[in-house]
Short mmCIF file of C-alpha atoms in Angstrom, two decimals:
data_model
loop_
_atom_site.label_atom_id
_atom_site.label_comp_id
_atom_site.label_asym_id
_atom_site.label_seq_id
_atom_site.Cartn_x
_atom_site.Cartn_y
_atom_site.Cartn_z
CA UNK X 1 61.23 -23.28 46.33
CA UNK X 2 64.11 -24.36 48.17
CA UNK X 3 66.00 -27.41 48.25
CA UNK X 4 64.84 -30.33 50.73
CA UNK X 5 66.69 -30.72 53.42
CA UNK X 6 67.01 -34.00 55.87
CA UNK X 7 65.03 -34.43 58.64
CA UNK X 8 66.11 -33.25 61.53
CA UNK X 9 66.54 -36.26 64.21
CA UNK X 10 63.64 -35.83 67.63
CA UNK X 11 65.23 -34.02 70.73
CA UNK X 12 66.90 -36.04 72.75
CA UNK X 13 64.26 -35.65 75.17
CA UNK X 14 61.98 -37.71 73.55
CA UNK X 15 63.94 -40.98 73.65
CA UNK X 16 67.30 -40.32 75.67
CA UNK X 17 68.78 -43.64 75.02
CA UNK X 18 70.24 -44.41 78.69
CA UNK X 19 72.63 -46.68 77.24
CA UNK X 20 73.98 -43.53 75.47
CA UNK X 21 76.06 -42.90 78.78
CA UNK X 22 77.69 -46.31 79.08
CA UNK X 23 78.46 -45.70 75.58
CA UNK X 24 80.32 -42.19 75.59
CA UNK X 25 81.84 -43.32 79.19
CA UNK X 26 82.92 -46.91 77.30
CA UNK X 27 84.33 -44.40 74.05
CA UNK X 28 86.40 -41.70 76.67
CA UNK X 29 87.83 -44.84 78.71
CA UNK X 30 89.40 -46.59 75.11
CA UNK X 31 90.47 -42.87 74.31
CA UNK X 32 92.38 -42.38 77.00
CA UNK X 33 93.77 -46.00 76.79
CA UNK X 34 94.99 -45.29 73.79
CA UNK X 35 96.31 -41.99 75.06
CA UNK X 36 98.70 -43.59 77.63
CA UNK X 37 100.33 -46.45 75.33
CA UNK X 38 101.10 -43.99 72.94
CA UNK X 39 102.60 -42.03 75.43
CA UNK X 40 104.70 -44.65 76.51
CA UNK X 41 106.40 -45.67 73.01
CA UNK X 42 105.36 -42.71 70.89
CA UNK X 43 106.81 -43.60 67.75
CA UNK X 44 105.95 -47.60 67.68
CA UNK X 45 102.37 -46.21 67.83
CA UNK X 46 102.56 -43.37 65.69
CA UNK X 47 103.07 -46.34 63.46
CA UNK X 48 107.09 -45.40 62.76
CA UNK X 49 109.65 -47.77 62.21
CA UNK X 50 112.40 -48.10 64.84
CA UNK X 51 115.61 -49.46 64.11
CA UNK X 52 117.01 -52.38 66.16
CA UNK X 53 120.64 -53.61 66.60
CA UNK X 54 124.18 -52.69 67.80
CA UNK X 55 124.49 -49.21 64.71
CA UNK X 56 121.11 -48.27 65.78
CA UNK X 57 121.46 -48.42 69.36
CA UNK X 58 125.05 -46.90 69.37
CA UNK X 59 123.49 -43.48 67.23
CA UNK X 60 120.49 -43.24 69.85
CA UNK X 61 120.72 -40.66 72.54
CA UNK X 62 119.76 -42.02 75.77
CA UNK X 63 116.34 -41.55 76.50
CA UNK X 64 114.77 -39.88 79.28
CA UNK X 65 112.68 -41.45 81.80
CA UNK X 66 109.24 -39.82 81.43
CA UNK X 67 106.92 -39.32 84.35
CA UNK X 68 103.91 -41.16 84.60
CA UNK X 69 101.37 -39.64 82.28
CA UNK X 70 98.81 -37.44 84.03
CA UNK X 71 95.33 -38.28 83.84
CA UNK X 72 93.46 -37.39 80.81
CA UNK X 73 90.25 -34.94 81.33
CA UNK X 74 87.27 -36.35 79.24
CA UNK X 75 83.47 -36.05 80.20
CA UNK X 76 81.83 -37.31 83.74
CA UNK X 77 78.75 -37.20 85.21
CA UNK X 78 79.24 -33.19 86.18
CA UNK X 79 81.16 -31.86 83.18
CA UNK X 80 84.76 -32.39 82.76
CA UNK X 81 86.46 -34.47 85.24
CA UNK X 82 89.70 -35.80 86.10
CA UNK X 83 88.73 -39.31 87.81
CA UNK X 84 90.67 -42.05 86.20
CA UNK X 85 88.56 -44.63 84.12
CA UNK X 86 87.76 -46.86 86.64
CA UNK X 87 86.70 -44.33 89.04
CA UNK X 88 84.87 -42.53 86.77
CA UNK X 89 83.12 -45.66 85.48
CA UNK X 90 82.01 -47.14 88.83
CA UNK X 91 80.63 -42.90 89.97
CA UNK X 92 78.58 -43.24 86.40
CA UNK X 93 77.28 -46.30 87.29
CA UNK X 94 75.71 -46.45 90.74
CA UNK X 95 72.39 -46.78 89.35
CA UNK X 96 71.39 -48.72 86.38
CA UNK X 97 71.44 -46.87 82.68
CA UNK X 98 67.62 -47.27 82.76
CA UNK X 99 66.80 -45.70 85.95
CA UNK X 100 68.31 -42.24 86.64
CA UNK X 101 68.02 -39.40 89.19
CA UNK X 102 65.81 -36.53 88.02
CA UNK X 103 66.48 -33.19 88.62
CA UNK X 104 63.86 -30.06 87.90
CA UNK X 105 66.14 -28.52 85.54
CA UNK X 106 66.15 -31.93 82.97
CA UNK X 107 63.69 -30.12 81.28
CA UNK X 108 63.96 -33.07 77.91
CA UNK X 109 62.32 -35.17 80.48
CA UNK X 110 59.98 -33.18 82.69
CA UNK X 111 59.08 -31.64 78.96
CA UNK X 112 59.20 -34.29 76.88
CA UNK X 113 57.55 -32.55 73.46
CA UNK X 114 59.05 -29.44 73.56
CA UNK X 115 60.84 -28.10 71.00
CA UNK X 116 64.45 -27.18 70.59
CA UNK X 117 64.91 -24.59 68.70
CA UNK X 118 66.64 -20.91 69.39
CA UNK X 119 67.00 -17.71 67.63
CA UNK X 120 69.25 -17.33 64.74
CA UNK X 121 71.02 -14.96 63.10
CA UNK X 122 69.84 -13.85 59.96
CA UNK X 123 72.29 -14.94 56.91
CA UNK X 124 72.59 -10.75 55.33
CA UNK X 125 71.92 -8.96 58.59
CA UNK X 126 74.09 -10.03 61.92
CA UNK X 127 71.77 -7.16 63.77
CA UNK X 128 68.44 -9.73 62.72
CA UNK X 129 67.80 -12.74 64.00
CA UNK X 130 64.43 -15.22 64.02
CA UNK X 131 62.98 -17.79 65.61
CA UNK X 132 60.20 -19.87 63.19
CA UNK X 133 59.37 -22.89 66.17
CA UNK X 134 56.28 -24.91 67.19
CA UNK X 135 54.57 -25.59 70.25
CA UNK X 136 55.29 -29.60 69.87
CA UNK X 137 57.41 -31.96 68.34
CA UNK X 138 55.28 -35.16 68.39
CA UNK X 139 51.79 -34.61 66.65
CA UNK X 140 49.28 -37.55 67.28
CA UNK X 141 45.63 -38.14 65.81
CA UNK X 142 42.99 -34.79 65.36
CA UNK X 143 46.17 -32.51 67.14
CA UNK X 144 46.76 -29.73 65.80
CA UNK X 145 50.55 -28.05 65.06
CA UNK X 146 50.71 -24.43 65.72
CA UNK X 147 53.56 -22.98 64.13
CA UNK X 148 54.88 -19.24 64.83
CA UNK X 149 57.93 -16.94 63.39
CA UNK X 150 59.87 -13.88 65.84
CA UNK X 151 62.11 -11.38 64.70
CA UNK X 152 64.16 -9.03 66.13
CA UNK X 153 66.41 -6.50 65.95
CA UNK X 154 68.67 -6.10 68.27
CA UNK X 155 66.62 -7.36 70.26
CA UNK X 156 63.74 -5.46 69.70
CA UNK X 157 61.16 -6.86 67.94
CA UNK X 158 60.08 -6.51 64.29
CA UNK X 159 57.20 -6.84 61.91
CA UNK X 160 58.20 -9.17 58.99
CA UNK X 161 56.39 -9.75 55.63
CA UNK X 162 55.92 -13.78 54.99
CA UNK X 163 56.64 -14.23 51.03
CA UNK X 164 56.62 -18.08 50.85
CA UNK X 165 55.48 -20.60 53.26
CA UNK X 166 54.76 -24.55 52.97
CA UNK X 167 54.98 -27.71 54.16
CA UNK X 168 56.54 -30.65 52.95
CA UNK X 169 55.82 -34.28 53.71
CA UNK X 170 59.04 -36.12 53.98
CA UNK X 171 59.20 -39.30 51.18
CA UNK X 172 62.53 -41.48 52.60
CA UNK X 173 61.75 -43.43 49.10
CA UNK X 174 60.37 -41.81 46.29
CA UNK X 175 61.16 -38.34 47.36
CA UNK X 176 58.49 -36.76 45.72
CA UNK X 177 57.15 -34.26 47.87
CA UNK X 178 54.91 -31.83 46.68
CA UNK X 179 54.71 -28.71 48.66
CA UNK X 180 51.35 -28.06 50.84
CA UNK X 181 50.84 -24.03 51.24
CA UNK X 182 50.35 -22.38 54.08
CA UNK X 183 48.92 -19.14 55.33
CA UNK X 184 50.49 -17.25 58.31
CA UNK X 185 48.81 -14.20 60.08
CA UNK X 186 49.61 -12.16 62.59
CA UNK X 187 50.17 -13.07 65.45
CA UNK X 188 50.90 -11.95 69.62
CA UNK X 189 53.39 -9.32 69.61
CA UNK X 190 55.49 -8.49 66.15
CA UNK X 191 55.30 -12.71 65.81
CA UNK X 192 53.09 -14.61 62.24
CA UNK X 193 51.29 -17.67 63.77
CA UNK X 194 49.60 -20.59 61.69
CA UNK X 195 48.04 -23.72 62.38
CA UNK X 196 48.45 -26.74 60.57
CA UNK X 197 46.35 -29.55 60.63
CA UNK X 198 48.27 -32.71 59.65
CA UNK X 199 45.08 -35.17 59.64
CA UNK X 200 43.99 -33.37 56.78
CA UNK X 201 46.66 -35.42 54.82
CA UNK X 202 44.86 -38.73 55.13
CA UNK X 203 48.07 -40.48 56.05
CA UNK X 204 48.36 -44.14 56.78
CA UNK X 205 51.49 -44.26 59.22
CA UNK X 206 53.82 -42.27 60.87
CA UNK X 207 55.73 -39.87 58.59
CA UNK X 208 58.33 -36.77 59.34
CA UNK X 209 57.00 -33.42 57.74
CA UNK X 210 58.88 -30.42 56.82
CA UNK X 211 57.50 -26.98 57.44
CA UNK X 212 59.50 -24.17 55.41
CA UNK X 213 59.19 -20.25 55.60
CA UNK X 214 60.53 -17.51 53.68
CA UNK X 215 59.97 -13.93 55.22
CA UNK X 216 60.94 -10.29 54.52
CA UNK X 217 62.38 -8.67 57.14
CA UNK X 218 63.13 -5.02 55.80
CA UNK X 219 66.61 -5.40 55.07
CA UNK X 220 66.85 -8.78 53.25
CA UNK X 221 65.44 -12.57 53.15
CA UNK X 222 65.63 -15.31 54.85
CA UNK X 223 64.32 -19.15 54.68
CA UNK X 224 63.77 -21.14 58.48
CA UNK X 225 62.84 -24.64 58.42
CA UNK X 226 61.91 -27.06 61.30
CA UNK X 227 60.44 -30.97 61.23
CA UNK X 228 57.90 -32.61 63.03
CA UNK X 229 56.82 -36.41 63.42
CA UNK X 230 53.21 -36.94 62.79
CA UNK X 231 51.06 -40.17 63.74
CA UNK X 232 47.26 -40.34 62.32
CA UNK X 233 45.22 -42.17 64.28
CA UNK X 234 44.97 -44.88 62.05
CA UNK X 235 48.93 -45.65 63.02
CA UNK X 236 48.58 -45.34 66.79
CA UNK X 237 50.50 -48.96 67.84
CA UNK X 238 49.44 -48.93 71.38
CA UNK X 239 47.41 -47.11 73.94
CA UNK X 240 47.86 -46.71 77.74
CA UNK X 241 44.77 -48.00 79.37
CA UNK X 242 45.29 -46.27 82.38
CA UNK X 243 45.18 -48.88 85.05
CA UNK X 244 47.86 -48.88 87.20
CA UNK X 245 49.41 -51.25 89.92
CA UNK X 246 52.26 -50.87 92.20
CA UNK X 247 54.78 -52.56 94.96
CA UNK X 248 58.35 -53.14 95.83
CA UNK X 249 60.48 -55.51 94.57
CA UNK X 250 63.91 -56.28 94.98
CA UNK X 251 64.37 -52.68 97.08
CA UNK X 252 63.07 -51.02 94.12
CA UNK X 253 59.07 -48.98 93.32
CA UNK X 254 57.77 -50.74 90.42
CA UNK X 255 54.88 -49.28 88.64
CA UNK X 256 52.87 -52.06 86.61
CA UNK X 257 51.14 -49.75 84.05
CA UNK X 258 48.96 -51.60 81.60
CA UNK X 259 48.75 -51.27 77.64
CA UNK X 260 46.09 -52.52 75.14
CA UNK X 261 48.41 -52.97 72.17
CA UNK X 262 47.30 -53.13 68.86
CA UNK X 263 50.06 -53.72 66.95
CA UNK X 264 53.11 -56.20 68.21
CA UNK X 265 56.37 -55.21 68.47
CA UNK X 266 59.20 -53.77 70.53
CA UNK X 267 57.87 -51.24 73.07
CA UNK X 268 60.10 -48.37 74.05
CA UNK X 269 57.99 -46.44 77.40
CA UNK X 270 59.42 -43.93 79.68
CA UNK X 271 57.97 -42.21 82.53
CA UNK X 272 58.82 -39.77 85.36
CA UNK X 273 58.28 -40.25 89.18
CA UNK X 274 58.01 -37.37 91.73
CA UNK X 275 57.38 -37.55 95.47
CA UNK X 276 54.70 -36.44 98.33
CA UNK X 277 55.96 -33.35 97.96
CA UNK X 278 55.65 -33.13 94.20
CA UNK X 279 59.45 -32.62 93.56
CA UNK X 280 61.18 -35.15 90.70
CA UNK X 281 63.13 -37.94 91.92
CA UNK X 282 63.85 -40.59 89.18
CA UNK X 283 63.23 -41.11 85.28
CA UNK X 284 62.57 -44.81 84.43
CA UNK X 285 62.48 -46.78 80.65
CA UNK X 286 60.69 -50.02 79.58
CA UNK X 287 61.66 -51.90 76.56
CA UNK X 288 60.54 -55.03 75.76
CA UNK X 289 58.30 -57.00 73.18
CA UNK X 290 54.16 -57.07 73.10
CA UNK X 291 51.69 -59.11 71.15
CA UNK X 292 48.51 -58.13 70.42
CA UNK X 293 45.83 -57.21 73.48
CA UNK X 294 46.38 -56.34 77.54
CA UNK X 295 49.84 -56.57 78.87
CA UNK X 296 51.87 -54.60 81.88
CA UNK X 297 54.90 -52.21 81.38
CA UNK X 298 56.92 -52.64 84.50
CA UNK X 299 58.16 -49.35 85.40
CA UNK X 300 60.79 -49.21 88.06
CA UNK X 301 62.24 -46.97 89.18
CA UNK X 302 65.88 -48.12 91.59
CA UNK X 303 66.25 -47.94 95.14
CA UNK X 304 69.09 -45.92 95.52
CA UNK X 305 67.58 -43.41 93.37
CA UNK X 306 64.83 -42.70 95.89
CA UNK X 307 66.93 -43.13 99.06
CA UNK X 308 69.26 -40.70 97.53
CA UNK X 309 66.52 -38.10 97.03
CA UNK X 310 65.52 -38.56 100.69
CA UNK X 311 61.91 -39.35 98.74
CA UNK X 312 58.97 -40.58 100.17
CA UNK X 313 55.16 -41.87 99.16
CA UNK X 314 52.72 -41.22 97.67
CA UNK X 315 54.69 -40.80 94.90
CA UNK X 316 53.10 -40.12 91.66
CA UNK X 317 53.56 -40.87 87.81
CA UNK X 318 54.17 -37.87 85.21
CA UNK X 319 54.74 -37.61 81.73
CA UNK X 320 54.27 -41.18 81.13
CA UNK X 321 54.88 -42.15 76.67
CA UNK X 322 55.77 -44.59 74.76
CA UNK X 323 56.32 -45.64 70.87
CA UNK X 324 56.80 -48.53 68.71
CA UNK X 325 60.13 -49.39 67.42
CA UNK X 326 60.13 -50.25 63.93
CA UNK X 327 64.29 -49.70 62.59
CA UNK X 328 63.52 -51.20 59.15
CA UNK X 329 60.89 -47.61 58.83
CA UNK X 330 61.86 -43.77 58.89
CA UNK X 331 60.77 -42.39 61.29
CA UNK X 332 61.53 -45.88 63.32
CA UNK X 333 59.51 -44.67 66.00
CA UNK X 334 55.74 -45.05 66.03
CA UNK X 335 54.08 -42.82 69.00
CA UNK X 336 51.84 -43.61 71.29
CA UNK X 337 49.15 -41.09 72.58
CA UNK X 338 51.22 -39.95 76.18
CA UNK X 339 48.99 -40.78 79.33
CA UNK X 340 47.25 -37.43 80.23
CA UNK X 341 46.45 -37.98 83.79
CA UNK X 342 48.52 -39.27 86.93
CA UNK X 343 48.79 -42.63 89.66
CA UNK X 344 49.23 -42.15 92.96
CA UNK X 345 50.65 -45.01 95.09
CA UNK X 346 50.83 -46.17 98.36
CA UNK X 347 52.79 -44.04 101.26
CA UNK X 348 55.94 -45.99 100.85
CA UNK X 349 58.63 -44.48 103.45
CA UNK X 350 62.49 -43.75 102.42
CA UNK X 351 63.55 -46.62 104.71
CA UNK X 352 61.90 -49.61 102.58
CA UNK X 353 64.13 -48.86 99.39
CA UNK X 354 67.29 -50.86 99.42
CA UNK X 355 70.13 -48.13 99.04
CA UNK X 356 72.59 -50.93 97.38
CA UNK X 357 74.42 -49.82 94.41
CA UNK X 358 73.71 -50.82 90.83
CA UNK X 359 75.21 -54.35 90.00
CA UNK X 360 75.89 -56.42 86.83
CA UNK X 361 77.71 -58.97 85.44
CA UNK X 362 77.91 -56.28 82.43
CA UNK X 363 79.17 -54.06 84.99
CA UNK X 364 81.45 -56.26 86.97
CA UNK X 365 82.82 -57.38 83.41
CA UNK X 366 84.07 -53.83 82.61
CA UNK X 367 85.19 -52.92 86.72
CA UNK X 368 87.61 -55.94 86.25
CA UNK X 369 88.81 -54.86 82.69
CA UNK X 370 89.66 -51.81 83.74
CA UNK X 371 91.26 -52.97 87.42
CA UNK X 372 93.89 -54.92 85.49
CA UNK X 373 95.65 -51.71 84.68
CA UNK X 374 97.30 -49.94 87.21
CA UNK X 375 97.27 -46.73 85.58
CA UNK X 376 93.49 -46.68 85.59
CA UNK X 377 93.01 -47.08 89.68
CA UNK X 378 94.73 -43.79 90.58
CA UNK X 379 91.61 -41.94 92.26
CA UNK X 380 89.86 -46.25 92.86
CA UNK X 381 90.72 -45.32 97.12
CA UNK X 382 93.52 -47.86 96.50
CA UNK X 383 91.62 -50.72 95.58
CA UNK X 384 93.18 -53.96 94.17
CA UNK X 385 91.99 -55.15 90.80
CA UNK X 386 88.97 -57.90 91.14
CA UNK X 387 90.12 -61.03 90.49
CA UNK X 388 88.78 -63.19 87.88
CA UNK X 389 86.71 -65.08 90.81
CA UNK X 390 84.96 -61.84 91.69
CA UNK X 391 87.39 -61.45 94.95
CA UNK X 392 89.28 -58.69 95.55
CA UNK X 393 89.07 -55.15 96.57
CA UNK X 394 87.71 -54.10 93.92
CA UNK X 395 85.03 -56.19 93.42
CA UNK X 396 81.53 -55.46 93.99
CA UNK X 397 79.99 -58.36 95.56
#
C-alpha cells in the first residue's frame, strides 16, 4: 500500500480569495522597497559594518554617484510589468477585490468544479505518461464521483493493467485510514473508469478522501493519486432557496439571493453574471455571518465592471455556490449544494451604472503610503503625493 500523502488543497477556482491580489500586489510593492534602499547603501543593509572617522574615510575610494535605480519588474494585472508601485497599485485596484471583470477564458470561475489535473510522466518510462482525474472536485449528498485513468505513449494511447486501486478517507486526527477497494473497468477509448459512491460511507460531515491507483503499463509501474472533498447530506450548512431579487444601488447591480440556512456561521458565496447577450461580464463574492432560517446574500456586482464591458440587461446569474467556513475543521469549508438553475433581471441599460472607480479608506491609506516616496510615482502621470488631508494630486476624492 503506499504511504498517505496530504491532501491536496481545492483549485483555486473554487474559492479564489480576491483579497489574494491585494496581497501579492501589497508583498511585490515591500519587495521592491526593499530593493531600492538596499541599492542605495548596499552594505549598511547587507547588514555590514562600515567604519566611520578621519583613518576610515582617508582609505575609502571616492564613491561613484549611482543612477537612480530602474524600476523593478514584479507581477501586474497582465503578466510582468514595469509600472512603479503606485501605478501599479491604483491599475490593480479600479474595482473592488470582491468584484472583478470576467473574461470567457477564467475557466476556475465559469467552471467552478472542475478538476486540475494534467498528464504526467511516468517515473521509469519518459515515453509514458497518465492522467488518473475525476469529473468533479466537490461531491455533495447521493452524487456520485466518477473516476478514470489515460495512458499514452507517445502520445498514442495504451491499454494498462490496474494492479491496486483504493480509496482512502482522510483522518486530520487519528490518522487511521483504512483503505476502501475499488474496481476499475474499461472504459471509452484505451482509458479504466470507476464510480465511487461516497454516501455509502455513512459520514457525518465534510471530510477530504484520497483515491489511489496503481497500474501496469507494459514497461513498468506506476501509483497516481488525486483528493476530493465530500459533503453527505446530513452536513449540508445551507441551501439556496432560489428566490431572487434585484436593483441598483450606489451605481452598482445587486442581486439579493436568498438562503434557508441551517447551520450559523460565516458564509463564503460567489456567483457569476453575464449579459443579454450571454457573454461574462463580472464575478462577485459574499461573506458575511447567518443565523439559523431565511436571510439574503447581497450579490453585487460594481459599476465600472459593467460599464467597462459595454454590458447591458437582462443580465443573468450563473454558477452561483457557496460553503460554510469553519477554520478550527479540515476541510474548513463546508459546501453548499450550487444553485442549478438561473435569474434573469430587469433590462438595466449600460448608462445607469456609475463608471466611478473603486474607493476606500483601505485604499486611499495605501495610495498615500506609497505617494510619499518619490521613487514610487515614476509612471503616477506626475501626480503629487496626497496629503494627509486627502488633497493633492494624487488623491482620489
Amino acid at each position: 500500500m503506499s504511504a498517505r500523502r496530504k491532501p491536496v488543497a481545492a483549485p483555486a477556482a473554487a474559492w479564489p480569495g480576491r483579497w489574494s491580489i491585494a496581497i501579492a500586489v501589497g508583498a511585490l510593492i515591500v519587495a521592491a522597497i526593499v530593493w531600492w534602499h538596499s541599492a542605495r547603501e548596499p552594505l549598511e543593509a547587507a547588514g555590514t559594518r562600515v567604519a566611520h572617522g578621519p583613518t576610515a574615510q582617508a582609505a575609502a575610494p571616492p564613491r561613484a554617484v549611482l543612477p537612480p535605480p530602474p524600476v523593478a519588474p514584479y507581477l501586474g494585472g497582465a503578466g510582468i510589468t514595469r509600472d512603479d508601485p503606485l501605478t501599479a497599485y491604483r491599475k490593480a485596484n479600479v474595482y473592488p477585490p470582491a468584484s472583478r471583470p470576467l473574461a470567457k477564458d477564467q475557466l476556475d470561475l465559469l467552471q467552478p468544479n472542475r478538476r486540475q489535473e494534467a498528464m504526467h510522466r511516468t517515473d521509469h518510462d519518459e515515453h509514458v505518461s497518465y492522467l488518473f482525474t475525476a469529473d468533479r472536485y466537490f461531491v455533495i449528498g447521493d452524487a456520485m464521483l466518477n473516476a478514470t485513468l489515460e495512458a499514452q505513449r507517445d502520445g498514442v494511447p495504451i491499454p494498462v493493467t490496474v494492479t491496486q486501486s483504493y480509496a482512502v478517507v482522510l483522518d486530520p486526527v487519528t490518522h487511521q485510514e483504512p483503505p476502501i477497494q475499488l474496481s476499475y473497468a474499461p472504459g471509452a477509448g484505451q482509458a479504466m473508469a470507476a464510480t465511487f459512491a461516497p454516501a455509502k460511507l455513512g459520514l457525518k460531515r465534510q471530510a477530504a478522501i484520497a483515491m489511489y491507483i496503481e497500474f501496469d503499463y507494459g514497461t513498468g509501474k506506476q501509483v497516481g493519486h488525486f483528493d476530493f472533498q465530500y459533503t453527505p447530506a446530513t452536513g449540508v450548512p445551507a441551501k439556496f432557496s432560489g428566490t431572487f431579487r434585484d436593483a441598483i444601488d450606489a451605481g452598482s447591480l445587486v442581486i439579493h439571493a436568498g438562503v434557508e440556512v441551517t447551520t450559523p456561521g460565516h458564509y463564503v458565496i460567489d456567483a457569476n453574471l453575464f449579459d443579454a447577450a450571454d457573454q461574462p461580464v463580472a464575478w462577485t463574492r459574499f461573506k458575511g455571518d447567518f443565523t439559523a432560517g431565511s436571510h439574503d446574500a447581497d450579490l453585487m456586482f460594481f459599476g465600472k465592471v459593467i460599464t467597462d464591458a459595454g454590458a447591458h440587461g437582462p443580465f443573468h446569474l450563473g454558477q452561483l455556490r457557496g460553503a460554510r467556513y469553519v477554520p478550527e475543521l479540515d476541510p474548513d469549508l463546508e459546501q453548499m449544494p450550487p444553485y442549478t438553475g438561473t435569474y434573469t433581471t430587469q433590462a438595466y441599460a449600460t448608462e445607469q451604472f456609475s463608471d466611478a472607480e473603486y474607493d476606500s479608506p483601505e485604499k486611499q491609506h495605501m495610495i498615500q503610503l506609497l505617494g510619499s516616496d518619490a521613487s514610487h510615482r515614476g509612471g503616477a502621470g506626475g501626480h503629487a503625493p496626497p496629503q494627509p488631508d486627502g488633497s493633492g494630486a494624487g488623491s482620489d476624492k
